[in-house]
Amino acid sequence: MTTSTQASTVTPEELGFLVSGPGRASEVALARLLDAGLIRISRQGLVSAVETPGNGATPLEAQMLASLRISPQNLDVITKTTAYSPATESLRQHLLARRLIGKPRKGALYPWAWIIAILTFVIGLGADNFLPYLLVAVAVAVLGVVFLRRKGHLTGAGKRVVKRAAALDRVTAVAVYGLRGKIFNQPVYAMFGLTASVVGMLPVRRIKKRVREDTGVGSCGTSCGSSCSSCSSASSCSSSSSSCSSSSCSSSSSSSCSSSSCSSSSSSCSSSSSSD
């Protein structure tokens, strides 16, 4: 019971690592420093330290802040260097000690799997019936890929943490969805006043797992305005009993709604649109 409770309590950086690896943990450290006012990001994507007392609350933050105090760096550079820093490796070791991720597989099974697959394929080319050899080669190759991808995989406890993860504030929203992600149809980067062009500098990563979107980070207030005129995200919002739920908004070839209207009654905002 105690082990389960401890495993379920993780920091935003740890959660980011579990959800999407060291790169996500680096984004979380960046978000926390922005949240604390210790760094700023220009419109050109240049990250610089602010002359404010403070060294960061975690080793990962301290690593990033120390680098930026030496010289400003582009967003993609600072996040990448932090992701492969000793502080991130210490974070990985900590998660390993807590049994939230598994130990890396150090065996030579998957290299041998590839060799066997290639040899089987070559031998099959000279056989009368090539199909069995091909099937065996594919099966062995898949086995090698599986073992390769399971390096540092999540344990059962780690999977439960990710499954229960919820974005309680804008920093944990970065941990769960990343700066590129969206929550309630709003970009996470917008919570920090960043633009799409700046966040576009970040390397694209494969999303491992989508976690639930059941918390109140931000609100639909920005999208349920008095005019309900925005349809740039191809979505419209409707509210019932002071809560917003998203509905689809059909778009024309110019990616905008041809017509939309907003009517209010008893403090609720509803919108409807028609396609061409």
GROMACS .gro file of C-alpha atoms in nm:
model
  276
    1MET     CA    1   0.000   0.000   0.000
    2THR     CA    2   0.283   0.234   0.088
    3THR     CA    3   0.470   0.150  -0.230
    4SER     CA    4   0.160   0.218  -0.438
    5THR     CA    5   0.108   0.556  -0.272
    6GLN     CA    6   0.470   0.658  -0.325
    7ALA     CA    7   0.464   0.549  -0.688
    8SER     CA    8   0.154   0.758  -0.757
    9THR     CA    9   0.321   1.077  -0.628
   10VAL     CA   10   0.545   1.222  -0.896
   11THR     CA   11   0.677   1.567  -0.979
   12PRO     CA   12   0.583   1.734  -1.310
   13GLU     CA   13   0.928   1.655  -1.449
   14GLU     CA   14   0.895   1.290  -1.350
   15LEU     CA   15   0.549   1.275  -1.503
   16GLY     CA   16   0.674   1.432  -1.824
   17PHE     CA   17   0.953   1.174  -1.843
   18LEU     CA   18   0.706   0.890  -1.793
   19VAL     CA   19   0.464   1.023  -2.054
   20SER     CA   20   0.711   1.104  -2.331
   21GLY     CA   21   1.073   1.064  -2.223
   22PRO     CA   22   1.358   1.304  -2.143
   23GLY     CA   23   1.255   1.562  -2.403
   24ARG     CA   24   0.922   1.614  -2.229
   25ALA     CA   25   1.095   1.645  -1.892
   26SER     CA   26   1.312   1.918  -2.045
   27GLU     CA   27   1.000   2.102  -2.164
   28VAL     CA   28   0.857   2.083  -1.812
   29ALA     CA   29   1.173   2.234  -1.666
   30LEU     CA   30   1.143   2.517  -1.921
   31ALA     CA   31   0.778   2.568  -1.829
   32ARG     CA   32   0.855   2.584  -1.457
   33LEU     CA   33   1.128   2.843  -1.514
   34LEU     CA   34   0.888   3.049  -1.725
   35ASP     CA   35   0.625   3.013  -1.455
   36ALA     CA   36   0.872   3.140  -1.193
   37GLY     CA   37   0.978   3.434  -1.408
   38LEU     CA   38   1.341   3.318  -1.418
   39ILE     CA   39   1.364   3.304  -1.799
   40ARG     CA   40   1.204   3.472  -2.099
   41ILE     CA   41   1.156   3.365  -2.460
   42SER     CA   42   1.171   3.620  -2.740
   43ARG     CA   43   0.951   3.617  -3.048
   44GLN     CA   44   1.246   3.472  -3.238
   45GLY     CA   45   1.264   3.177  -2.997
   46LEU     CA   46   1.573   3.293  -2.810
   47VAL     CA   47   1.565   3.181  -2.447
   48SER     CA   48   1.752   3.399  -2.195
   49ALA     CA   49   1.782   3.413  -1.818
   50VAL     CA   50   1.625   3.697  -1.623
   51GLU     CA   51   1.833   3.882  -1.364
   52THR     CA   52   1.623   3.751  -1.077
   53PRO     CA   53   1.740   3.567  -0.765
   54GLY     CA   54   1.679   3.194  -0.786
   55ASN     CA   55   1.850   2.882  -0.913
   56GLY     CA   56   1.558   2.658  -1.001
   57ALA     CA   57   1.367   2.421  -0.778
   58THR     CA   58   1.502   2.098  -0.930
   59PRO     CA   59   1.840   1.980  -1.067
   60LEU     CA   60   1.694   1.985  -1.418
   61GLU     CA   61   1.583   2.347  -1.379
   62ALA     CA   62   1.918   2.441  -1.228
   63GLN     CA   63   2.098   2.276  -1.522
   64MET     CA   64   1.893   2.469  -1.776
   65LEU     CA   65   1.914   2.799  -1.589
   66ALA     CA   66   2.291   2.772  -1.543
   67SER     CA   67   2.336   2.721  -1.918
   68LEU     CA   68   2.117   3.020  -2.001
   69ARG     CA   69   2.301   3.244  -1.756
   70ILE     CA   70   2.619   3.176  -1.950
   71SER     CA   71   2.456   3.277  -2.279
   72PRO     CA   72   2.106   3.286  -2.436
   73GLN     CA   73   2.019   2.988  -2.653
   74ASN     CA   74   1.756   2.897  -2.909
   75LEU     CA   75   1.457   2.706  -2.777
   76ASP     CA   76   1.539   2.385  -2.961
   77VAL     CA   77   1.902   2.392  -2.851
   78ILE     CA   78   1.841   2.446  -2.478
   79THR     CA   79   1.567   2.182  -2.458
   80LYS     CA   80   1.778   1.926  -2.642
   81THR     CA   81   2.094   1.984  -2.440
   82THR     CA   82   1.896   1.969  -2.116
   83ALA     CA   83   1.726   1.647  -2.225
   84TYR     CA   84   2.067   1.480  -2.258
   85SER     CA   85   2.224   1.639  -1.952
   86PRO     CA   86   2.352   1.460  -1.639
   87ALA     CA   87   2.052   1.601  -1.449
   88THR     CA   88   1.813   1.419  -1.683
   89GLU     CA   89   2.009   1.097  -1.645
   90SER     CA   90   1.980   1.137  -1.266
   91LEU     CA   91   1.605   1.177  -1.311
   92ARG     CA   92   1.593   0.855  -1.511
   93GLN     CA   93   1.790   0.673  -1.243
   94HIS     CA   94   1.548   0.806  -0.980
   95LEU     CA   95   1.249   0.673  -1.173
   96LEU     CA   96   1.432   0.344  -1.216
   97ALA     CA   97   1.493   0.322  -0.840
   98ARG     CA   98   1.123   0.385  -0.779
   99ARG     CA   99   1.041   0.107  -1.025
  100LEU     CA  100   0.837   0.334  -1.248
  101ILE     CA  101   1.049   0.243  -1.550
  102GLY     CA  102   1.223  -0.083  -1.629
  103LYS     CA  103   1.593  -0.150  -1.656
  104PRO     CA  104   1.742  -0.117  -2.005
  105ARG     CA  105   1.785  -0.450  -2.178
  106LYS     CA  106   2.160  -0.503  -2.210
  107GLY     CA  107   2.143  -0.843  -2.379
  108ALA     CA  108   2.244  -0.902  -2.737
  109LEU     CA  109   1.917  -1.066  -2.833
  110TYR     CA  110   1.790  -0.807  -3.079
  111PRO     CA  111   2.117  -0.772  -3.279
  112TRP     CA  112   2.123  -1.149  -3.316
  113ALA     CA  113   1.757  -1.141  -3.414
  114TRP     CA  114   1.837  -0.912  -3.706
  115ILE     CA  115   2.125  -1.132  -3.817
  116ILE     CA  116   1.908  -1.443  -3.803
  117ALA     CA  117   1.631  -1.266  -3.995
  118ILE     CA  118   1.868  -1.159  -4.274
  119LEU     CA  119   2.029  -1.504  -4.302
  120THR     CA  120   1.687  -1.671  -4.310
  121PHE     CA  121   1.575  -1.436  -4.586
  122VAL     CA  122   1.888  -1.499  -4.794
  123ILE     CA  123   1.862  -1.877  -4.752
  124GLY     CA  124   1.497  -1.860  -4.849
  125LEU     CA  125   1.583  -1.694  -5.180
  126GLY     CA  126   1.744  -2.018  -5.295
  127ALA     CA  127   1.471  -2.247  -5.162
  128ASP     CA  128   1.185  -2.391  -5.364
  129ASN     CA  129   0.927  -2.256  -5.121
  130PHE     CA  130   1.026  -1.903  -5.020
  131LEU     CA  131   0.717  -1.817  -4.813
  132PRO     CA  132   0.805  -2.008  -4.490
  133TYR     CA  133   1.151  -1.852  -4.484
  134LEU     CA  134   1.000  -1.508  -4.536
  135LEU     CA  135   0.753  -1.556  -4.251
  136VAL     CA  136   1.027  -1.670  -4.015
  137ALA     CA  137   1.249  -1.375  -4.114
  138VAL     CA  138   0.968  -1.126  -4.052
  139ALA     CA  139   0.878  -1.285  -3.717
  140VAL     CA  140   1.237  -1.275  -3.594
  141ALA     CA  141   1.280  -0.914  -3.713
  142VAL     CA  142   0.965  -0.809  -3.529
  143LEU     CA  143   1.095  -0.979  -3.217
  144GLY     CA  144   1.416  -0.777  -3.246
  145VAL     CA  145   1.224  -0.451  -3.285
  146VAL     CA  146   1.009  -0.528  -2.981
  147PHE     CA  147   1.312  -0.588  -2.763
  148LEU     CA  148   1.478  -0.274  -2.897
  149ARG     CA  149   1.177  -0.052  -2.825
  150ARG     CA  150   1.125  -0.190  -2.475
  151LYS     CA  151   1.450  -0.032  -2.360
  152GLY     CA  152   1.363   0.163  -2.045
  153HIS     CA  153   0.993   0.077  -2.076
  154LEU     CA  154   0.728   0.172  -1.822
  155THR     CA  155   0.654  -0.074  -1.545
  156GLY     CA  156   0.303  -0.150  -1.428
  157ALA     CA  157   0.333   0.120  -1.162
  158GLY     CA  158   0.459   0.369  -1.421
  159LYS     CA  159   0.169   0.292  -1.651
  160ARG     CA  160  -0.078   0.349  -1.367
  161VAL     CA  161   0.079   0.688  -1.293
  162VAL     CA  162   0.047   0.792  -1.658
  163LYS     CA  163  -0.308   0.662  -1.679
  164ARG     CA  164  -0.415   0.866  -1.374
  165ALA     CA  165  -0.224   1.177  -1.481
  166ALA     CA  166  -0.424   1.497  -1.497
  167ALA     CA  167  -0.325   1.851  -1.593
  168LEU     CA  168  -0.387   2.046  -1.273
  169ASP     CA  169  -0.211   2.364  -1.388
  170ARG     CA  170  -0.021   2.491  -1.690
  171VAL     CA  171   0.306   2.325  -1.585
  172THR     CA  172   0.149   1.982  -1.547
  173ALA     CA  173  -0.033   2.047  -1.875
  174VAL     CA  174   0.311   2.058  -2.036
  175ALA     CA  175   0.402   1.732  -1.861
  176VAL     CA  176   0.088   1.558  -1.987
  177TYR     CA  177   0.047   1.708  -2.335
  178GLY     CA  178   0.372   1.891  -2.414
  179LEU     CA  179   0.402   2.250  -2.533
  180ARG     CA  180   0.278   2.141  -2.876
  181GLY     CA  181  -0.029   1.970  -2.733
  182LYS     CA  182  -0.380   2.098  -2.678
  183ILE     CA  183  -0.615   2.091  -2.382
  184PHE     CA  184  -0.982   2.178  -2.427
  185ASN     CA  185  -0.894   2.272  -2.787
  186GLN     CA  186  -0.649   2.537  -2.665
  187PRO     CA  187  -0.274   2.510  -2.738
  188VAL     CA  188  -0.070   2.451  -2.426
  189TYR     CA  189   0.197   2.696  -2.543
  190ALA     CA  190  -0.062   2.976  -2.545
  191MET     CA  191  -0.088   2.943  -2.166
  192PHE     CA  192   0.268   3.079  -2.152
  193GLY     CA  193   0.215   3.354  -2.409
  194LEU     CA  194   0.419   3.170  -2.672
  195THR     CA  195   0.343   3.159  -3.042
  196ALA     CA  196   0.312   2.866  -3.278
  197SER     CA  197   0.622   2.977  -3.472
  198VAL     CA  198   0.835   2.971  -3.157
  199VAL     CA  199   0.710   2.633  -3.038
  200GLY     CA  200   0.754   2.503  -3.392
  201MET     CA  201   1.129   2.512  -3.324
  202LEU     CA  202   1.093   2.219  -3.085
  203PRO     CA  203   1.171   1.875  -3.229
  204VAL     CA  204   0.866   1.668  -3.309
  205ARG     CA  205   0.829   1.363  -3.086
  206ARG     CA  206   0.601   1.064  -3.113
  207ILE     CA  207   0.322   1.081  -2.856
  208LYS     CA  208   0.335   0.758  -2.656
  209LYS     CA  209   0.007   0.773  -2.475
  210ARG     CA  210  -0.285   1.012  -2.450
  211VAL     CA  211  -0.399   1.073  -2.097
  212ARG     CA  212  -0.735   1.189  -1.981
  213GLU     CA  213  -0.846   1.550  -2.019
  214ASP     CA  214  -1.070   1.590  -1.717
  215THR     CA  215  -0.929   1.885  -1.527
  216GLY     CA  216  -0.991   2.254  -1.524
  217VAL     CA  217  -0.668   2.393  -1.663
  218GLY     CA  218  -0.764   2.721  -1.822
  219SER     CA  219  -1.126   2.756  -1.917
  220CYS     CA  220  -1.348   2.785  -2.216
  221GLY     CA  221  -1.396   3.148  -2.134
  222THR     CA  222  -1.160   3.253  -2.412
  223SER     CA  223  -1.353   3.054  -2.669
  224CYS     CA  224  -1.703   3.118  -2.533
  225GLY     CA  225  -1.676   3.494  -2.576
  226SER     CA  226  -1.964   3.728  -2.627
  227SER     CA  227  -1.946   3.699  -3.005
  228CYS     CA  228  -1.845   3.332  -3.040
  229SER     CA  229  -1.692   3.440  -3.367
  230SER     CA  230  -1.370   3.243  -3.365
  231CYS     CA  231  -1.373   2.931  -3.580
  232SER     CA  232  -1.006   2.916  -3.669
  233SER     CA  233  -0.963   2.587  -3.489
  234ALA     CA  234  -1.260   2.437  -3.668
  235SER     CA  235  -1.452   2.403  -3.348
  236SER     CA  236  -1.731   2.583  -3.169
  237CYS     CA  237  -1.828   2.571  -2.808
  238SER     CA  238  -2.155   2.533  -2.633
  239SER     CA  239  -2.229   2.573  -2.265
  240SER     CA  240  -2.489   2.420  -2.042
  241SER     CA  241  -2.512   2.485  -1.669
  242SER     CA  242  -2.199   2.701  -1.680
  243SER     CA  243  -1.976   2.436  -1.843
  244CYS     CA  244  -1.830   2.430  -2.193
  245SER     CA  245  -1.832   2.129  -2.422
  246SER     CA  246  -1.675   2.126  -2.763
  247SER     CA  247  -1.862   2.045  -3.082
  248SER     CA  248  -1.743   2.030  -3.436
  249CYS     CA  249  -1.762   2.319  -3.674
  250SER     CA  250  -1.766   2.230  -4.042
  251SER     CA  251  -1.533   2.429  -4.261
  252SER     CA  252  -1.526   2.527  -4.626
  253SER     CA  253  -1.226   2.499  -4.859
  254SER     CA  254  -1.090   2.825  -4.718
  255SER     CA  255  -1.077   2.666  -4.369
  256SER     CA  256  -1.325   2.910  -4.220
  257CYS     CA  257  -1.688   2.882  -4.120
  258SER     CA  258  -1.924   3.017  -4.378
  259SER     CA  259  -2.175   3.127  -4.120
  260SER     CA  260  -2.210   3.110  -3.747
  261SER     CA  261  -2.436   3.263  -3.493
  262CYS     CA  262  -2.427   3.295  -3.120
  263SER     CA  263  -2.735   3.327  -2.905
  264SER     CA  264  -2.736   3.360  -2.528
  265SER     CA  265  -2.995   3.273  -2.272
  266SER     CA  266  -2.963   3.240  -1.896
  267SER     CA  267  -2.588   3.306  -1.908
  268SER     CA  268  -2.513   3.028  -2.160
  269CYS     CA  269  -2.326   3.056  -2.486
  270SER     CA  270  -2.427   2.838  -2.782
  271SER     CA  271  -2.303   2.846  -3.135
  272SER     CA  272  -2.405   2.672  -3.452
  273SER     CA  273  -2.254   2.668  -3.798
  274SER     CA  274  -2.357   2.545  -4.141
  275SER     CA  275  -2.132   2.405  -4.408
  276ASP     CA  276  -2.133   2.529  -4.768
   0.00000   0.00000   0.00000
